[in-house]
């Protein structure tokens, strides 16, 4: 499915940042020796606390750490139109490249990290390469350099499919995001509806146990939530015991006595979605009506009138299947994918680690103390 993704262009939207008025900073103390008077005794020197003006660096660290508390609330969006990703990045690896290999000073390296804006190729790449890594446990060291967790930062990526049900909500959300410090990066990607459909199939297929019959019910809920996002399908499925093809309805659905009745076109679409999810498990794919091979499924959809209703005219099962996928997914029709990248944790970690010298990795990938 991943091979079907086709993206045409990527556009980065730069959001204007507001002017920040720096307030008063706190105060720190240091111990300073008081010199003895001439002719004084040989007693020990006495110390007294002397106020010291806090540096601007201290104020930046505090603001960066506060920035890490921001979160993006997507609860108002249709669940099937949004996707959340996490990318873990090792700051020790980045600083090692900047300082040891590129010869940058430590301060310059920190500034470059704060300016860092990941590209969509990095965010969407299935292969994780240094300095990105897959975090198995919050306490695990970096797999490349062995740095402890305090050197690890997280990028939270929220992807929203463009459309009538999401565009107004997305614009309202972006307008409400804080603009100070470039905490949030807004990206846009032009793709196809078919690419987004197959990515959605891949997302809902993860974690399914195809040996247990419950997965058929879960896929039904996901597909109906995608097709009719205004309905609360989570609540509906709490009272649904079975899913059946209706002999009375011509379109839509209804719930009665714990049974979900679907109009024939909608029920047949679910058969196809179930086939797409499970066709690589065994010979054919498992559906609500049992297991079908591709030829059997196309014959079933043709005899039920579904292929004729959606305009599929090919007689060969493989050709009919391709035409059916074009119809179900939306084909090559253009659509926008919107990304919100939360850099709060990254900025907070950079601010907190300014006072620390980055650990130096050994040849074996472990830190030298």
Coordinates of C-alpha atoms in Angstrom, one line a residue:
X1 CA 0.0 0.0 0.0
X2 CA 2.8 2.4 0.7
X3 CA 3.9 2.2 -2.9
X4 CA 0.6 3.8 -4.0
X5 CA 1.4 7.1 -2.3
X6 CA 1.9 9.9 -4.8
X7 CA 2.7 13.4 -3.6
X8 CA 3.2 16.2 -6.1
X9 CA 4.4 19.2 -4.2
X10 CA 5.2 20.4 -0.8
X11 CA 4.7 24.0 0.5
X12 CA 5.9 25.4 3.7
X13 CA 3.7 28.1 5.3
X14 CA 5.6 30.6 7.3
X15 CA 3.5 32.1 10.1
X16 CA 4.3 35.6 11.3
X17 CA 5.6 35.7 14.8
X18 CA 4.5 38.3 17.3
X19 CA 6.9 40.6 19.0
X20 CA 7.9 39.4 22.5
X21 CA 8.3 41.9 25.2
X22 CA 10.8 40.6 27.7
X23 CA 9.9 41.2 31.3
X24 CA 12.1 41.4 34.4
X25 CA 14.2 38.4 35.2
X26 CA 14.9 36.9 38.5
X27 CA 18.1 37.3 40.6
X28 CA 20.8 34.9 41.5
X29 CA 23.4 34.9 44.2
X30 CA 27.0 34.0 44.3
X31 CA 29.6 33.7 47.1
X32 CA 32.4 36.2 47.0
X33 CA 35.4 36.3 49.4
X34 CA 35.8 39.5 51.4
X35 CA 39.5 40.6 51.7
X36 CA 41.0 40.9 55.2
X37 CA 42.1 44.3 56.5
X38 CA 45.8 45.1 56.7
X39 CA 47.3 43.8 59.9
X40 CA 44.3 41.6 60.6
X41 CA 44.5 38.2 62.1
X42 CA 45.2 35.0 60.3
X43 CA 41.7 33.8 60.7
X44 CA 39.7 32.2 57.8
X45 CA 38.2 34.4 55.1
X46 CA 34.6 35.2 55.5
X47 CA 32.0 34.9 52.6
X48 CA 28.9 36.9 52.0
X49 CA 26.2 36.5 49.3
X50 CA 26.5 39.2 46.6
X51 CA 23.5 39.7 44.3
X52 CA 24.2 38.9 40.7
X53 CA 22.1 39.9 37.7
X54 CA 20.6 37.0 35.9
X55 CA 21.7 36.5 32.4
X56 CA 19.4 36.5 29.5
X57 CA 20.1 32.9 28.9
X58 CA 18.4 32.0 32.2
X59 CA 15.2 33.8 31.0
X60 CA 15.3 31.9 27.7
X61 CA 15.6 28.6 29.4
X62 CA 12.5 29.3 31.5
X63 CA 10.4 30.3 28.5
X64 CA 11.5 27.3 26.5
X65 CA 10.6 24.9 29.4
X66 CA 7.2 26.5 29.7
X67 CA 6.7 26.1 25.9
X68 CA 6.9 22.4 26.4
X69 CA 3.5 22.4 28.2
X70 CA 1.6 23.3 25.0
X71 CA -0.6 20.6 23.4
X72 CA -2.7 20.4 20.3
X73 CA -6.3 19.4 20.9
X74 CA -7.8 17.5 17.9
X75 CA -10.9 16.2 19.7
X76 CA -13.3 18.3 17.6
X77 CA -12.0 16.8 14.3
X78 CA -13.3 13.6 12.7
X79 CA -11.1 10.8 14.1
X80 CA -10.5 9.2 10.7
X81 CA -9.3 12.4 9.1
X82 CA -6.4 13.1 11.5
X83 CA -3.3 11.2 12.4
X84 CA -0.7 11.8 15.1
X85 CA 2.9 10.8 14.7
X86 CA 5.9 11.1 17.1
X87 CA 9.5 11.4 16.1
X88 CA 12.2 11.1 18.7
X89 CA 15.5 12.9 18.1
X90 CA 18.8 12.7 19.9
X91 CA 20.2 16.2 20.6
X92 CA 23.6 14.7 21.6
X93 CA 23.9 13.2 18.1
X94 CA 23.1 16.5 16.5
X95 CA 25.5 18.5 18.7
X96 CA 28.2 15.9 18.0
X97 CA 27.8 16.5 14.2
X98 CA 27.7 20.2 14.6
X99 CA 30.6 20.7 17.0
X100 CA 33.0 17.8 16.3
X101 CA 32.4 17.2 12.6
X102 CA 31.4 20.6 11.3
X103 CA 33.5 22.7 13.7
X104 CA 30.7 24.9 15.0
X105 CA 30.9 26.4 18.5
X106 CA 28.5 25.1 21.1
X107 CA 26.4 28.3 21.1
X108 CA 26.1 28.3 17.3
X109 CA 25.1 24.7 17.4
X110 CA 22.3 25.4 19.9
X111 CA 21.0 28.2 17.7
X112 CA 21.0 26.0 14.6
X113 CA 19.0 23.4 16.5
X114 CA 16.4 26.0 17.6
X115 CA 16.1 27.1 14.0
X116 CA 15.6 23.5 12.8
X117 CA 12.4 22.9 10.7
X118 CA 12.0 19.3 9.7
X119 CA 10.9 18.6 6.1
X120 CA 8.0 16.4 5.2
X121 CA 10.4 13.9 3.7
X122 CA 11.9 13.5 7.1
X123 CA 8.6 13.3 8.9
X124 CA 7.0 10.8 6.5
X125 CA 10.1 8.6 5.8
X126 CA 9.4 5.0 6.9
X127 CA 13.1 4.5 7.5
X128 CA 14.4 6.0 10.8
X129 CA 18.0 7.3 10.5
X130 CA 20.3 9.2 12.8
X131 CA 19.6 11.5 14.7
X132 CA 16.0 10.2 14.6
X133 CA 15.3 6.9 16.5
X134 CA 12.4 4.7 17.5
X135 CA 11.9 5.0 21.3
X136 CA 11.0 1.7 22.9
X137 CA 11.1 3.0 26.5
X138 CA 11.5 6.5 27.9
X139 CA 14.5 5.2 29.9
X140 CA 16.4 3.7 27.0
X141 CA 19.6 5.3 25.8
X142 CA 20.2 6.6 22.3
X143 CA 20.8 3.6 20.0
X144 CA 23.5 5.6 18.1
X145 CA 25.6 7.3 20.8
X146 CA 24.3 5.9 24.1
X147 CA 23.2 9.3 25.5
X148 CA 20.8 9.3 28.4
X149 CA 17.1 10.3 28.1
X150 CA 17.7 13.9 29.1
X151 CA 19.3 14.4 25.6
X152 CA 16.2 13.1 23.8
X153 CA 13.6 15.4 22.4
X154 CA 10.2 14.6 20.8
X155 CA 8.5 16.1 17.8
X156 CA 4.8 15.7 17.8
X157 CA 3.3 15.7 14.3
X158 CA -0.4 16.1 13.6
X159 CA -1.7 15.4 10.1
X160 CA -5.1 16.6 9.0
X161 CA -6.8 15.7 5.7
X162 CA -8.2 18.7 3.9
X163 CA -11.9 18.8 3.2
X164 CA -15.2 20.4 4.0
X165 CA -15.4 18.7 7.4
X166 CA -12.0 19.8 8.5
X167 CA -11.0 23.0 6.8
X168 CA -12.9 25.4 9.1
X169 CA -11.8 23.6 12.3
X170 CA -8.2 23.5 11.1
X171 CA -8.1 27.3 10.4
X172 CA -9.6 28.0 13.8
X173 CA -7.0 25.7 15.5
X174 CA -4.0 27.2 13.7
X175 CA -5.2 30.7 14.6
X176 CA -5.4 29.8 18.3
X177 CA -1.9 28.3 18.4
X178 CA 0.8 30.5 20.1
X179 CA 3.2 32.2 17.7
X180 CA 6.0 33.1 20.2
X181 CA 9.3 31.3 19.6
X182 CA 8.1 29.4 16.5
X183 CA 6.9 26.6 18.7
X184 CA 4.6 25.3 16.0
X185 CA 5.5 24.7 12.3
X186 CA 2.7 24.6 9.8
X187 CA 3.3 22.6 6.6
X188 CA 1.1 21.7 3.6
X189 CA 1.4 18.9 1.2
X190 CA -0.5 18.4 -2.0
X191 CA -1.5 14.7 -2.5
X192 CA -4.2 12.5 -3.9
X193 CA -7.3 11.1 -2.4
X194 CA -6.2 7.6 -3.3
X195 CA -2.9 8.1 -1.5
X196 CA -4.7 9.3 1.6
X197 CA -7.1 6.4 1.4
X198 CA -4.4 3.7 1.3
X199 CA -2.6 5.4 4.1
X200 CA -5.8 5.3 6.1
X201 CA -6.1 1.6 5.3
X202 CA -2.6 1.0 6.6
X203 CA -3.3 2.9 9.8
X204 CA -6.4 1.0 10.7
X205 CA -4.8 -2.3 9.8
X206 CA -2.0 -1.9 12.4
X207 CA -2.7 -4.0 15.5
X208 CA -5.6 -6.0 14.1
X209 CA -5.7 -9.7 14.9
X210 CA -7.0 -11.2 11.7
X211 CA -7.5 -14.5 13.4
X212 CA -10.1 -13.0 15.7
X213 CA -13.5 -12.2 14.2
X214 CA -13.7 -8.9 16.1
X215 CA -11.6 -7.1 13.6
X216 CA -14.4 -7.1 11.1
X217 CA -16.5 -5.1 13.4
X218 CA -13.7 -2.6 14.1
X219 CA -13.0 -2.1 10.4
X220 CA -16.8 -1.4 9.9
X221 CA -16.7 1.3 12.6
X222 CA -13.6 2.9 11.1
X223 CA -15.0 3.0 7.6
X224 CA -18.4 4.3 8.6
X225 CA -16.6 7.0 10.7
X226 CA -14.7 8.0 7.6
X227 CA -17.7 8.0 5.3
X228 CA -20.1 9.8 7.7
X229 CA -17.8 11.7 10.1
X230 CA -20.7 13.7 11.7
X231 CA -22.1 10.6 13.4
X232 CA -20.8 9.3 16.7
X233 CA -20.1 5.8 15.6
X234 CA -18.3 4.9 18.8
X235 CA -21.6 5.4 20.7
X236 CA -23.6 3.6 18.0
X237 CA -21.4 0.5 18.1
X238 CA -21.8 0.2 21.8
X239 CA -25.4 -1.0 21.2
X240 CA -24.8 -2.9 17.9
X241 CA -24.6 -6.6 18.1
X242 CA -24.6 -7.5 14.4
X243 CA -24.2 -5.9 11.0
X244 CA -26.6 -6.9 8.2
X245 CA -27.5 -6.1 4.6
X246 CA -30.9 -4.3 4.5
X247 CA -33.6 -5.5 2.0
X248 CA -35.6 -2.4 2.6
X249 CA -33.2 0.6 2.5
X250 CA -32.0 2.0 -0.8
X251 CA -29.3 4.2 0.8
X252 CA -27.9 5.0 4.3
X253 CA -28.3 2.9 7.4
X254 CA -30.5 2.4 10.5
X255 CA -30.1 0.7 13.9
X256 CA -32.9 -1.5 15.3
X257 CA -32.9 -4.1 18.2
X258 CA -29.1 -4.2 18.4
X259 CA -28.6 -4.7 14.7
X260 CA -27.1 -2.3 12.2
X261 CA -28.8 -2.5 8.8
X262 CA -26.9 -1.1 5.8
X263 CA -28.2 -0.3 2.4
X264 CA -26.9 -2.7 -0.3
X265 CA -24.4 -0.2 -1.8
X266 CA -22.9 0.6 1.6
X267 CA -22.8 -3.0 2.6
X268 CA -21.0 -4.0 -0.6
X269 CA -18.4 -1.2 0.0
X270 CA -17.7 -2.8 3.4
X271 CA -17.1 -6.1 1.7
X272 CA -14.5 -4.5 -0.5
X273 CA -12.8 -2.7 2.5
X274 CA -12.7 -6.0 4.5
X275 CA -11.1 -7.7 1.4
X276 CA -8.5 -5.0 1.1
X277 CA -7.5 -5.3 4.8
X278 CA -7.3 -9.1 4.8
X279 CA -6.4 -10.3 1.3
X280 CA -2.7 -10.9 2.1
X281 CA -3.5 -13.1 5.2
X282 CA -4.6 -16.2 3.3
X283 CA -6.0 -17.2 -0.1
X284 CA -8.5 -14.4 -0.7
X285 CA -9.9 -12.0 1.9
X286 CA -12.3 -12.4 4.8
X287 CA -15.5 -10.4 4.7
X288 CA -18.8 -10.2 6.5
X289 CA -20.1 -12.9 4.1
X290 CA -17.1 -15.2 4.4
X291 CA -13.9 -15.5 2.5
X292 CA -13.7 -14.5 -1.1
X293 CA -11.0 -14.7 -3.8
X294 CA -10.8 -11.7 -6.1
X295 CA -12.7 -13.5 -8.9
X296 CA -15.5 -14.5 -6.4
X297 CA -15.7 -11.0 -4.9
X298 CA -16.1 -9.4 -8.3
X299 CA -18.7 -11.9 -9.4
X300 CA -20.6 -11.2 -6.1
X301 CA -20.5 -7.4 -6.6
X302 CA -21.5 -7.8 -10.2
X303 CA -24.5 -10.0 -9.5
X304 CA -25.6 -7.7 -6.7
X305 CA -25.6 -4.7 -9.1
X306 CA -22.9 -2.8 -7.2
X307 CA -20.4 -2.6 -10.1
X308 CA -23.1 -1.3 -12.5
X309 CA -24.3 1.2 -9.9
X310 CA -20.8 2.8 -9.5
X311 CA -20.0 2.7 -13.2
X312 CA -17.5 -0.2 -13.4
X313 CA -17.8 -1.7 -16.9
X314 CA -14.6 -3.9 -17.1
X315 CA -15.3 -7.6 -17.4
X316 CA -11.9 -8.9 -16.4
X317 CA -11.8 -9.2 -12.5
X318 CA -8.4 -7.5 -12.2
X319 CA -9.5 -4.5 -14.4
X320 CA -12.8 -4.3 -12.6
X321 CA -10.9 -4.3 -9.3
X322 CA -8.7 -1.4 -10.4
X323 CA -11.7 0.7 -11.5
X324 CA -13.5 -0.1 -8.2
X325 CA -10.5 1.1 -6.3
X326 CA -10.4 4.4 -8.3
X327 CA -14.1 5.0 -7.3
X328 CA -13.8 4.0 -3.7
X329 CA -10.6 5.9 -2.9
X330 CA -11.3 9.0 -5.0
X331 CA -8.6 8.2 -7.5
X332 CA -6.1 10.9 -8.5
X333 CA -8.3 13.8 -7.4
X334 CA -6.1 16.4 -5.7
X335 CA -6.3 17.1 -2.0
X336 CA -4.3 18.9 0.7
X337 CA -2.7 17.3 3.7
X338 CA -2.0 19.8 6.5
X339 CA 0.7 19.2 9.1
X340 CA 1.2 20.8 12.5
X341 CA 4.6 20.1 14.0
X342 CA 4.9 20.8 17.7
X343 CA 8.5 21.8 18.5
X344 CA 7.8 22.7 22.1
X345 CA 9.6 19.7 23.6
X346 CA 12.6 20.3 21.3
X347 CA 12.9 24.0 22.2
X348 CA 12.5 23.2 25.9
X349 CA 15.2 20.5 25.9
X350 CA 17.7 22.8 24.0
X351 CA 17.1 25.5 26.6
X352 CA 17.6 23.1 29.6
X353 CA 20.8 21.6 28.1
X354 CA 22.6 24.8 27.3
X355 CA 24.5 24.6 30.6
X356 CA 25.7 21.0 29.9
X357 CA 28.5 19.8 27.8
X358 CA 27.2 17.3 25.3
X359 CA 28.5 13.7 25.9
X360 CA 31.1 12.4 23.5
X361 CA 30.2 9.0 21.9
X362 CA 32.8 6.3 21.6
X363 CA 33.5 4.2 18.5
X364 CA 31.3 1.4 19.9
X365 CA 28.3 3.8 20.3
X366 CA 28.6 4.2 24.1
X367 CA 29.3 7.4 25.9
X368 CA 32.8 8.2 27.2
X369 CA 32.4 9.5 30.8

